[in-house]
Short mmCIF file of C-alpha atoms in Angstrom, two decimals:
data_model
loop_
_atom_site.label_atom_id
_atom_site.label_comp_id
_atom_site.label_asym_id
_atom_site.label_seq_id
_atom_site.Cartn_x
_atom_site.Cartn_y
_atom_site.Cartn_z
CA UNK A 13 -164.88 -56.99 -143.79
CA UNK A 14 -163.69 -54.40 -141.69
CA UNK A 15 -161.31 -55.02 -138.79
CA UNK A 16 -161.28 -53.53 -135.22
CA UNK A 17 -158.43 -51.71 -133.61
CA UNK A 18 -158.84 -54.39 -130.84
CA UNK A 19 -158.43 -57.07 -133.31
CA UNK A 20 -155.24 -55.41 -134.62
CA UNK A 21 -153.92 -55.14 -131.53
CA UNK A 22 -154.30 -58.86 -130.66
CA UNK A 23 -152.78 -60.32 -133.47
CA UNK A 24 -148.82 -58.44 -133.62
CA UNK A 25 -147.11 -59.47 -136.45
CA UNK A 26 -149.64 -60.43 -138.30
CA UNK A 27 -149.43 -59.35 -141.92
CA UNK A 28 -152.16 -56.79 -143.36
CA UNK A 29 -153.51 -59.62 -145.88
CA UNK A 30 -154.15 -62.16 -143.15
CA UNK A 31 -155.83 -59.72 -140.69
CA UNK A 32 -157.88 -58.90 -143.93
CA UNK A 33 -158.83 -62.32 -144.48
CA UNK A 34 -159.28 -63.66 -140.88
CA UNK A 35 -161.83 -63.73 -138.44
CA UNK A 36 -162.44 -60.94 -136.40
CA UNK A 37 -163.57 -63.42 -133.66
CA UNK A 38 -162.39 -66.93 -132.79
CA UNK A 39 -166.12 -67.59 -131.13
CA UNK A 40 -169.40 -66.15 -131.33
CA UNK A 41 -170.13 -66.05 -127.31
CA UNK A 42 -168.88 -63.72 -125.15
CA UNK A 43 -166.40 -64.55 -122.45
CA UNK A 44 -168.13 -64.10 -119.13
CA UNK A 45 -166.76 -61.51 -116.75
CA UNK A 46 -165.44 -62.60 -113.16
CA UNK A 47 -166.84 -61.29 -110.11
CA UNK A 48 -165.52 -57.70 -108.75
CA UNK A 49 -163.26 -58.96 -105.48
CA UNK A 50 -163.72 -56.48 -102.29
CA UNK A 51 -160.77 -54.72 -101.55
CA UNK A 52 -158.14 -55.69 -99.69
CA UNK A 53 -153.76 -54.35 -98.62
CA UNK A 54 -151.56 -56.53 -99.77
CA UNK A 55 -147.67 -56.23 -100.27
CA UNK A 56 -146.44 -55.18 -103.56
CA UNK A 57 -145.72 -56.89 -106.38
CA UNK A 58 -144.01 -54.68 -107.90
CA UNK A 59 -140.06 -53.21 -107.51
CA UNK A 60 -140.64 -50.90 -104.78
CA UNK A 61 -137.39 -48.72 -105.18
CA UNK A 62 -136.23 -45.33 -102.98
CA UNK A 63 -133.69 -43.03 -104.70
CA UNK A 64 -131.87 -40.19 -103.22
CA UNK A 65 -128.98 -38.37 -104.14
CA UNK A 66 -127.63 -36.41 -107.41
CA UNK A 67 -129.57 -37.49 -110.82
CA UNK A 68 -126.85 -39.19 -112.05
CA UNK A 69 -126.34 -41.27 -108.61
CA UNK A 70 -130.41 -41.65 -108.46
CA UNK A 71 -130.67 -43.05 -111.94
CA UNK A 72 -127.50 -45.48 -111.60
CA UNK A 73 -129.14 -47.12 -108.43
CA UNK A 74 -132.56 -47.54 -110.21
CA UNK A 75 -131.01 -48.79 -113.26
CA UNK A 76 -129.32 -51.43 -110.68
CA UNK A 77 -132.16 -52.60 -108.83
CA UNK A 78 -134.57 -52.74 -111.53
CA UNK A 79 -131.66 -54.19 -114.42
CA UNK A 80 -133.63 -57.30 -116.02
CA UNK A 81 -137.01 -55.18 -116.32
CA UNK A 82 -134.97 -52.78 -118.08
CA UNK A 83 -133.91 -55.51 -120.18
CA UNK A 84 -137.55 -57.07 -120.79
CA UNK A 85 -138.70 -53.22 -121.74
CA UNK A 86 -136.24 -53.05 -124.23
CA UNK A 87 -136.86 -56.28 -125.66
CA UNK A 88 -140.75 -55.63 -125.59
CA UNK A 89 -140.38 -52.25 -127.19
CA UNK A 90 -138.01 -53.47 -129.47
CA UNK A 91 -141.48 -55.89 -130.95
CA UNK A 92 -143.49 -52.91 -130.21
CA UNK A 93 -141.78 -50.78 -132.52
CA UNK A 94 -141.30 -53.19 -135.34
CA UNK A 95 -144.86 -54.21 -135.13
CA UNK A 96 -146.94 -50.71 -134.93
CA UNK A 97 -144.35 -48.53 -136.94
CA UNK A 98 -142.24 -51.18 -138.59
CA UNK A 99 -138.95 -49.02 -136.94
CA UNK A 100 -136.05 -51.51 -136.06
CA UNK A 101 -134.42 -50.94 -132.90
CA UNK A 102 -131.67 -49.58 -134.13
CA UNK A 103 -133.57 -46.69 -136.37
CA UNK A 104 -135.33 -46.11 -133.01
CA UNK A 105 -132.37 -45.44 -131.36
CA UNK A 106 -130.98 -42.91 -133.90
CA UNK A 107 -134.67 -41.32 -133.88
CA UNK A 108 -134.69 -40.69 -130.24
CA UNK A 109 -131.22 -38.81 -130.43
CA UNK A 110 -133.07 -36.29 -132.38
CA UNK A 111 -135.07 -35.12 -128.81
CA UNK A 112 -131.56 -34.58 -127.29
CA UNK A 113 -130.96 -31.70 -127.26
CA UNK A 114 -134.76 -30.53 -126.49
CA UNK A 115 -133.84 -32.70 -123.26
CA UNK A 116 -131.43 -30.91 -122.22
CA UNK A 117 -132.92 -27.61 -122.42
CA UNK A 118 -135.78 -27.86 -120.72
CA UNK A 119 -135.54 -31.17 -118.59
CA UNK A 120 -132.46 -30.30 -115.75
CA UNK A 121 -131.01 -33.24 -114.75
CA UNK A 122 -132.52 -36.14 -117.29
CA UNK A 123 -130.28 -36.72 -118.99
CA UNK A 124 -127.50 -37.28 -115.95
CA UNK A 125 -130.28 -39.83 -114.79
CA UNK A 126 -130.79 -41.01 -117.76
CA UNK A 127 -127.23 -42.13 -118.18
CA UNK A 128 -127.29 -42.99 -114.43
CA UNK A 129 -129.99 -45.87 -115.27
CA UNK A 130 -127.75 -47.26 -118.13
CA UNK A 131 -124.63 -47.44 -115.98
CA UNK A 132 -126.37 -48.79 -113.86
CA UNK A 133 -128.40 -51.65 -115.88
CA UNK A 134 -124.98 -52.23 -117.70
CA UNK A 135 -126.56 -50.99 -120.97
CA UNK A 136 -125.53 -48.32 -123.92
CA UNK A 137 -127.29 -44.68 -122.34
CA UNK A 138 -128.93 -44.82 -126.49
CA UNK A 139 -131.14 -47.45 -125.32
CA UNK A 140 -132.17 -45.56 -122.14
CA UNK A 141 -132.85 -42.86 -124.06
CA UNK A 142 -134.92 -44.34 -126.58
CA UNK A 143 -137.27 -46.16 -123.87
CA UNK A 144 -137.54 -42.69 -122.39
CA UNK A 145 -138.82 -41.73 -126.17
CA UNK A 146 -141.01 -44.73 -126.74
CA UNK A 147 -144.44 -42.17 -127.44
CA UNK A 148 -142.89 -40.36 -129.64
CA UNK A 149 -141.33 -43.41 -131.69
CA UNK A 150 -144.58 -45.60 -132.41
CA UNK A 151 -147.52 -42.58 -132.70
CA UNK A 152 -149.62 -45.09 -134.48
CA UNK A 153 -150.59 -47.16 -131.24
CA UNK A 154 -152.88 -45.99 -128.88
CA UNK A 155 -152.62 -47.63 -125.16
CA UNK A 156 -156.27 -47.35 -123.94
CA UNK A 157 -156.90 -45.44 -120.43
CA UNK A 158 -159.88 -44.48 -118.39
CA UNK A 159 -158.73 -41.26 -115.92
CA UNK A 160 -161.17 -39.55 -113.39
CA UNK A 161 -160.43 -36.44 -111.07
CA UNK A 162 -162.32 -35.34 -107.89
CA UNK A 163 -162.54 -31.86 -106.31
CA UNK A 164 -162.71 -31.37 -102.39
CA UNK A 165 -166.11 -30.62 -102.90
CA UNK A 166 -167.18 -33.83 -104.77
CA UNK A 167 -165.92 -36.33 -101.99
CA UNK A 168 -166.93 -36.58 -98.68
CA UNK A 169 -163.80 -36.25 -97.10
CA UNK A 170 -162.96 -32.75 -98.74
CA UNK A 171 -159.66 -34.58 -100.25
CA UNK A 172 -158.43 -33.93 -104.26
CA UNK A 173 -159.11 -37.33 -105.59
CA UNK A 174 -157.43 -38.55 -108.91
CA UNK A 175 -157.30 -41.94 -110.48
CA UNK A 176 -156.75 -43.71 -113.50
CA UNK A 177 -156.66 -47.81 -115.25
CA UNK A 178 -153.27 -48.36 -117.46
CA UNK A 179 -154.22 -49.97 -120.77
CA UNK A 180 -152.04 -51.72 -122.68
CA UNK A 181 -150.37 -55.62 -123.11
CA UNK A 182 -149.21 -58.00 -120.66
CA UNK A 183 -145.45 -58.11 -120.32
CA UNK A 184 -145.79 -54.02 -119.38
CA UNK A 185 -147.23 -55.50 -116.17
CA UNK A 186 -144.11 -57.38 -115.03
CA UNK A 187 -142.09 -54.05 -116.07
CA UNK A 188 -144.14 -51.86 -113.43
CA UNK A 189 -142.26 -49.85 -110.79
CA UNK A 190 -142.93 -48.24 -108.18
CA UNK A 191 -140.02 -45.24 -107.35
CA UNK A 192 -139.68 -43.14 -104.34
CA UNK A 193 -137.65 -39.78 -105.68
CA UNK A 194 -135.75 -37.59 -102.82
CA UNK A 195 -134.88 -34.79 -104.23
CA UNK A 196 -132.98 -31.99 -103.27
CA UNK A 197 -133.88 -28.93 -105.50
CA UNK A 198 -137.50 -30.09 -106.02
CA UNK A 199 -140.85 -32.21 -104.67
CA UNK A 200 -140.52 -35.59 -103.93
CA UNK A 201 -142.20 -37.71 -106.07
CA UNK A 202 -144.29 -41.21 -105.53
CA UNK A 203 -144.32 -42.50 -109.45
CA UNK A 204 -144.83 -45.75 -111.30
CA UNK A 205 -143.07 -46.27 -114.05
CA UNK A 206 -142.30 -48.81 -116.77
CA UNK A 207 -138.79 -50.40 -115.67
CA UNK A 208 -136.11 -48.00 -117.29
CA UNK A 209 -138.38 -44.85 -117.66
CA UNK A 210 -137.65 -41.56 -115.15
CA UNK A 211 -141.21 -40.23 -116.36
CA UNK A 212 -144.49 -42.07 -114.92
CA UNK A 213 -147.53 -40.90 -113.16
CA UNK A 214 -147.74 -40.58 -109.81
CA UNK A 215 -147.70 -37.85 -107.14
CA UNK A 216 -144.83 -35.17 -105.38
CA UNK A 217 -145.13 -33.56 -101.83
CA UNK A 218 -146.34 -30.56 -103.02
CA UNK A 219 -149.66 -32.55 -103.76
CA UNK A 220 -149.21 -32.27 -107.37
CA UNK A 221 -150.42 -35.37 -109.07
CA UNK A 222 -150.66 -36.82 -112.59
CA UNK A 223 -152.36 -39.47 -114.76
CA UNK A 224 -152.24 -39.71 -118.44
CA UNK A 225 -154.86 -40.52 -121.06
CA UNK A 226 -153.08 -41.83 -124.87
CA UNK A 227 -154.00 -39.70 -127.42
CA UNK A 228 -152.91 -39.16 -131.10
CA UNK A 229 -153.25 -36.47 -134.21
CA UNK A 230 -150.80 -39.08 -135.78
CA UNK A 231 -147.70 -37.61 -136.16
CA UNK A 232 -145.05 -35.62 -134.22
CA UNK A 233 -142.10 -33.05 -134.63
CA UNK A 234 -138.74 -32.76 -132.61
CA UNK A 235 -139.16 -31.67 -129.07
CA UNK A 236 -139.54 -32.91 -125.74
CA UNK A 237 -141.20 -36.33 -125.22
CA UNK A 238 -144.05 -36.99 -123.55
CA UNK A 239 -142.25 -39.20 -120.22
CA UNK A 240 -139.98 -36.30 -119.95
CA UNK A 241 -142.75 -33.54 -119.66
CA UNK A 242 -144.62 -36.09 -116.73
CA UNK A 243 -141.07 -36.07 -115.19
CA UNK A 244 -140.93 -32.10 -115.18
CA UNK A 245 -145.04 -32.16 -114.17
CA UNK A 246 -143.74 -33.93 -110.84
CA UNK A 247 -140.83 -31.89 -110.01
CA UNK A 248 -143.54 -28.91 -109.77
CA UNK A 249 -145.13 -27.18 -106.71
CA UNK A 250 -148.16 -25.49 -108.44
CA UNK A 251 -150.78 -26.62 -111.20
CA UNK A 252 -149.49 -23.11 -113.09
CA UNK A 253 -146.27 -24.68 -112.97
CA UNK A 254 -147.18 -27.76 -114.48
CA UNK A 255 -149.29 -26.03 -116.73
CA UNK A 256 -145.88 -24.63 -117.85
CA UNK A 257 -144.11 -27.50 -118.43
CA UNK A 258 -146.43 -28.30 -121.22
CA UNK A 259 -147.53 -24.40 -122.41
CA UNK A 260 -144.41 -23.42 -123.16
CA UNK A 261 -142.07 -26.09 -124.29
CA UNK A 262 -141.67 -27.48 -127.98
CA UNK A 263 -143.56 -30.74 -127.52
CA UNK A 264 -142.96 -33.52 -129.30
CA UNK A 265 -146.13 -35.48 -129.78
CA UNK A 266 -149.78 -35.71 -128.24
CA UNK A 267 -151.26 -36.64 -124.87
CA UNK A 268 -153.83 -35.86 -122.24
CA UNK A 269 -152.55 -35.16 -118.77
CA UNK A 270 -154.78 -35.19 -116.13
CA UNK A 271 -153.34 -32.70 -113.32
CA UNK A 272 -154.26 -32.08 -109.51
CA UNK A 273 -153.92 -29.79 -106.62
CA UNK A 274 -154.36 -30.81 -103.23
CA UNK A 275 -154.96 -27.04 -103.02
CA UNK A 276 -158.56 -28.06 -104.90
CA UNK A 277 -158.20 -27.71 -108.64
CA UNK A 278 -158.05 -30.19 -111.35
CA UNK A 279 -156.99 -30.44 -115.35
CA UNK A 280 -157.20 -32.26 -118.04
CA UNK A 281 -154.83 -30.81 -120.57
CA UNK A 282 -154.92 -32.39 -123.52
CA UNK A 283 -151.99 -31.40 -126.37
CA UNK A 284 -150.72 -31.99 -129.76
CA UNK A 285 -147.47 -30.58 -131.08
CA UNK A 286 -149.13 -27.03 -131.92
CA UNK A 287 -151.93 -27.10 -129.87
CA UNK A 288 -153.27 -27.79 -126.39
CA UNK A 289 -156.27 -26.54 -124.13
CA UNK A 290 -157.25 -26.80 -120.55
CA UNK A 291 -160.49 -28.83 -119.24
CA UNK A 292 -160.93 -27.77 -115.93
CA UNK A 293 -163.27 -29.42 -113.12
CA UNK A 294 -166.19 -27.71 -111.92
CA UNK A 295 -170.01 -28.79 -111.29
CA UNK A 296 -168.41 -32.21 -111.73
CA UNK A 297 -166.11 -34.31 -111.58
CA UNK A 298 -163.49 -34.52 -115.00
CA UNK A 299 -162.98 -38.17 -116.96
CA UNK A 300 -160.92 -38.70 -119.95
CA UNK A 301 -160.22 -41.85 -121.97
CA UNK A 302 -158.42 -41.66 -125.08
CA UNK A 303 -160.09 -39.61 -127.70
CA UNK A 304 -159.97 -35.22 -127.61
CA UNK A 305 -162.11 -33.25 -126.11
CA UNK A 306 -161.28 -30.10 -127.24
CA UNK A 307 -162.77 -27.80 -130.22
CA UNK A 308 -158.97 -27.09 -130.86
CA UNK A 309 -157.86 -30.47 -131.34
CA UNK A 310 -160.73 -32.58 -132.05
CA UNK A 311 -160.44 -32.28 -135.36
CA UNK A 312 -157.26 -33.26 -135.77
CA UNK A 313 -157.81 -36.92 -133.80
CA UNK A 314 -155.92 -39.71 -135.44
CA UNK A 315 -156.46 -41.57 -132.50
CA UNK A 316 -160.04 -42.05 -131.98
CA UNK A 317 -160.26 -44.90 -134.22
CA UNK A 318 -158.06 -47.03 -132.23
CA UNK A 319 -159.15 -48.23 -129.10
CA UNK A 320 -163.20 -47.55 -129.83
CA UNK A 321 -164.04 -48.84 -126.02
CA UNK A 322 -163.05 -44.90 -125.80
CA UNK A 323 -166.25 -44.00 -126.03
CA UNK A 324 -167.91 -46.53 -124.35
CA UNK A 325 -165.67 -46.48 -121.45
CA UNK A 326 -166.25 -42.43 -121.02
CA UNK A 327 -169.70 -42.76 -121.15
CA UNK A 328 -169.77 -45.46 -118.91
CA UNK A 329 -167.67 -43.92 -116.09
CA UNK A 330 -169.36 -40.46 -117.14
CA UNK A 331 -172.46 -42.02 -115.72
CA UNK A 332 -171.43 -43.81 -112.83
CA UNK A 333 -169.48 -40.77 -111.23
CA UNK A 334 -173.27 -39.14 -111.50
CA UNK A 335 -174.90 -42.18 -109.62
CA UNK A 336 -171.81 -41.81 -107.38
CA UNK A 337 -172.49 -38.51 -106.09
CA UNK A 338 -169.55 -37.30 -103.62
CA UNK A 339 -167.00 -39.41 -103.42
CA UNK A 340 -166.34 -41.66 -100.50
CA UNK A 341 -162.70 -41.51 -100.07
CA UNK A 342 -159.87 -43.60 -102.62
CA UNK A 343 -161.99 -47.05 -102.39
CA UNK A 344 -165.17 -44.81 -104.24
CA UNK A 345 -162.81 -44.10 -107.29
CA UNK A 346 -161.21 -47.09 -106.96
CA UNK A 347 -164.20 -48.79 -107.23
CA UNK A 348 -165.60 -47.14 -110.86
CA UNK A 349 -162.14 -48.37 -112.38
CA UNK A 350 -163.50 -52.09 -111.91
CA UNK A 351 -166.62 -51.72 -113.75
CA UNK A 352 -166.96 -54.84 -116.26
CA UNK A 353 -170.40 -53.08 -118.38
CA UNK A 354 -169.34 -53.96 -121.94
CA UNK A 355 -166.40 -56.55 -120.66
CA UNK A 356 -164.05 -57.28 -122.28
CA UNK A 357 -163.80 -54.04 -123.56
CA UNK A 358 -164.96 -52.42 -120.28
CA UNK A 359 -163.11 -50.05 -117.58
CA UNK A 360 -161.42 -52.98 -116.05
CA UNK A 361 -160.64 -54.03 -119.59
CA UNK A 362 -159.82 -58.14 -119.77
CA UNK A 363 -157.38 -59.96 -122.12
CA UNK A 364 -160.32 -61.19 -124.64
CA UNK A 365 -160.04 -64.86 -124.94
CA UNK A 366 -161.45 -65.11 -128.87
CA UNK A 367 -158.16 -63.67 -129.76
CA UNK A 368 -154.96 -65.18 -130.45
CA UNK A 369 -151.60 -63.38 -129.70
CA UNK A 370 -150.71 -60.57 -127.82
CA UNK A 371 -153.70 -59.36 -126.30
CA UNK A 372 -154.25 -55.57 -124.26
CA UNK A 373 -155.66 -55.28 -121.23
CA UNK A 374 -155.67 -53.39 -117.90
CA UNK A 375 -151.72 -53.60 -116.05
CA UNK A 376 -152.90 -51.67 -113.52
CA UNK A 377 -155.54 -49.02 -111.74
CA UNK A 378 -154.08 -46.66 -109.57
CA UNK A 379 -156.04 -44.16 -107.13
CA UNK A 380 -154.54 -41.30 -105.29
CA UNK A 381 -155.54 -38.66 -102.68
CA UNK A 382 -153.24 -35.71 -103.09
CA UNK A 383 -153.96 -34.05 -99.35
CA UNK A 384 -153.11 -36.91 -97.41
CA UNK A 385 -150.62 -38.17 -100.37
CA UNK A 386 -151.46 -41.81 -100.38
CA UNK A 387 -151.39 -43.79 -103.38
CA UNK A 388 -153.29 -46.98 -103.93
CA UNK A 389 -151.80 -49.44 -107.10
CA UNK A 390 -153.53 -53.06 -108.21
CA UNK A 391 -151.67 -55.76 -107.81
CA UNK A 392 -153.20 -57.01 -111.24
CA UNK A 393 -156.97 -56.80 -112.75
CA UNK A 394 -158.90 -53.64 -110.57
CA UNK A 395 -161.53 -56.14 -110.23
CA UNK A 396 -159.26 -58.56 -108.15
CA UNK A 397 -159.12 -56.35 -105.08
CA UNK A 398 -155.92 -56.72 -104.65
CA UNK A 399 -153.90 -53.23 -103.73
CA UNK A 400 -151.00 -52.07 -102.27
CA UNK A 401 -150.57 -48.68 -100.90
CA UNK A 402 -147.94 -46.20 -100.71
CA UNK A 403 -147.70 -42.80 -99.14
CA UNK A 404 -145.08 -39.70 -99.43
#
């Protein structure tokens, strides 16, 4: 009997014999999907936290505000680590010091903040570091995303529309962030992050923004991690510029990075260590979830067995962006991300109740309209219809 990624997601710690011999189901009938809530503002539930100042001086303040997430992170990553790559804590951390000095090359000012976020959370900067690293560290697992991108010409309010759902298990939900970057030398930066991370996705006010699909080929070399190259995405004030960040820097493992202009153009670059390509938006709209695209890379795709709602989640919001037709502002995009077609396994993707254990699911969906520079964030499930929103 063969046995799903999802089930082997659900059931961490689990040895391979007893995943062999269990049941991929606890119940034959499916759990029955709530109803989609309309939307409405509400505060935050998330750390909303505003940093200004040098790196070191941004990251020490964030590390204080933010200091038992940073401490749950650990301690989930620490299980994470163990469980998808059987890596203790401990080999993590000496793994991650390997990226150092890529880091420092060609990321100005992370590692200051970096060590401004441990001094600040009263921990060792190794264990900053290595949550900063946490893609590179556990290749194996896939976190499962759904990412869409507008031009001004496929939305009725002529505004560059990008949005995404964040896949992955529970506890990452009470380690969200929200961070408002002043900076003095580059954009400033609207982001959410995982608690302890100076990378996320989010948007500066250049009208740059970001989202990020997981993707794998299933192994990695030393270079610059993936939270690091969002970070340098964000400091950027043109997509050629973010382009760069990835083009031309020794990357250290595999991702697809949905970019945006508010100046009208929008990317899905999708990369490996040796390879990446460029899926640009034209007759309509892009989506990504967490398989390649790309001739290049395709057929390198460790990844594409994991998460197999992959497929069914890019068809599925494939064909509602064409019964869409032109966008209707941030609610319109908003509104594809709480599909529940295939539920549990759907867009809005639910904890599935036959399971025991850990189980993955949707943290968050965040929309995001880079010419007025608003962001829109759940406060839990899409489907609930509860956001906050945030401008820069």
């Amino acid at each position: 009997m063969s046995v799903t990624r999802r089930k082997a997601l659900t059931v961490l710690g689990a040895s391979a014999a007893s995943l062999l011999t269990s049941n991929v189901f606890a119940a034959v009938t499916l759990p029955q999907a709530p109803a989609v809530q309309p939307l409405q503002v509400v505060p935050c539930q998330y750390p909303v936290i505003e940093l200004s100042g040098t790196p070191f001086e941004r990251g020490k303040a964030y590390g204080m505000a933010v200091k038992e997430a940073v401490r749950r992170n650990i301690v989930f990553y620490k299980m994470i680590f163990k469980t998808f790559s059987n890596i203790s804590w401990e080999k993590a951390m000496a793994t991650s010091k390997k990226f150092l000095p890529y880091i420092e090359k060609f990321c100005p000012g992370a590692i200051e903040e970096m060590k401004g976020v441990a001094s600040g959370a009263d921990l060792p900067f190794e264990e900053i570091l290595t949550l900063n690293c946490r893609s590179e560290i556990m290749f194996a697992a896939s976190d499962g995303c759904t990412a869409v991108a507008f031009l001004k010409e496929q939305t009725t309010g002529g505004s560059v529309l990008l949005g995404q759902t964040w896949d992955w298990f529970m506890p990452a939900r009470e380690n969200t962030c929200i961070l408002k970057i002043r900076q003095e030398k580059a954009p400033d930066i609207l982001m959410v992050a995982e608690a302890g991370l100076i990378g996320g996705k989010g948007l500066n006010s250049c009208g740059i923004g970001l989202c990020l699909n997981a993707v794998s080929i299933g192994s990695g070399k030393e270079g610059v991690p993936l939270h690091l190259i969002m970070r340098n995405i964000l400091n950027t004030t043109l997509p050629t510029e973010a382009l760069d960040c990835i083009a031309h820097v020794p990357r250290a493992g595999s991702a697809t990075l949905t970019i945006g202009s508010a100046e009208d153009l929008v990317m899905a670059v999708e990369y490996s260590p040796n390879e990446f390509d460029v899926l640009m938006a034209e007759e309509e709209p892009l989506a990504h979830t967490n398989h390649f695209l790309s001739p290049l890379i395709a057929p390198h795709d460790k990844g594409k067995a994991g998460p197999l709602s992959t497929y069914t989640r890019l068809n599925t919001v494939r064909r509602k962006i064409k019964k869409l037709g032109k966008a209707d502002g941030l609610n319109a995009i908003y509104s594809l991300l709480t599909s529940h077609e295939f539920f549990p396994e759907s867009l809005c993707y639910h904890e599935d109740v036959r399971d025991s254990g850990l189980r993955a699911c949707t943290i968050y969906s965040m929309v995001m309209d880079l010419n007025s520079k608003t962001l829109l964030i759940s406060n839990g499930y899409p489907c609930e219809g509860k956001v906050s929103k945030f401008s820069i």
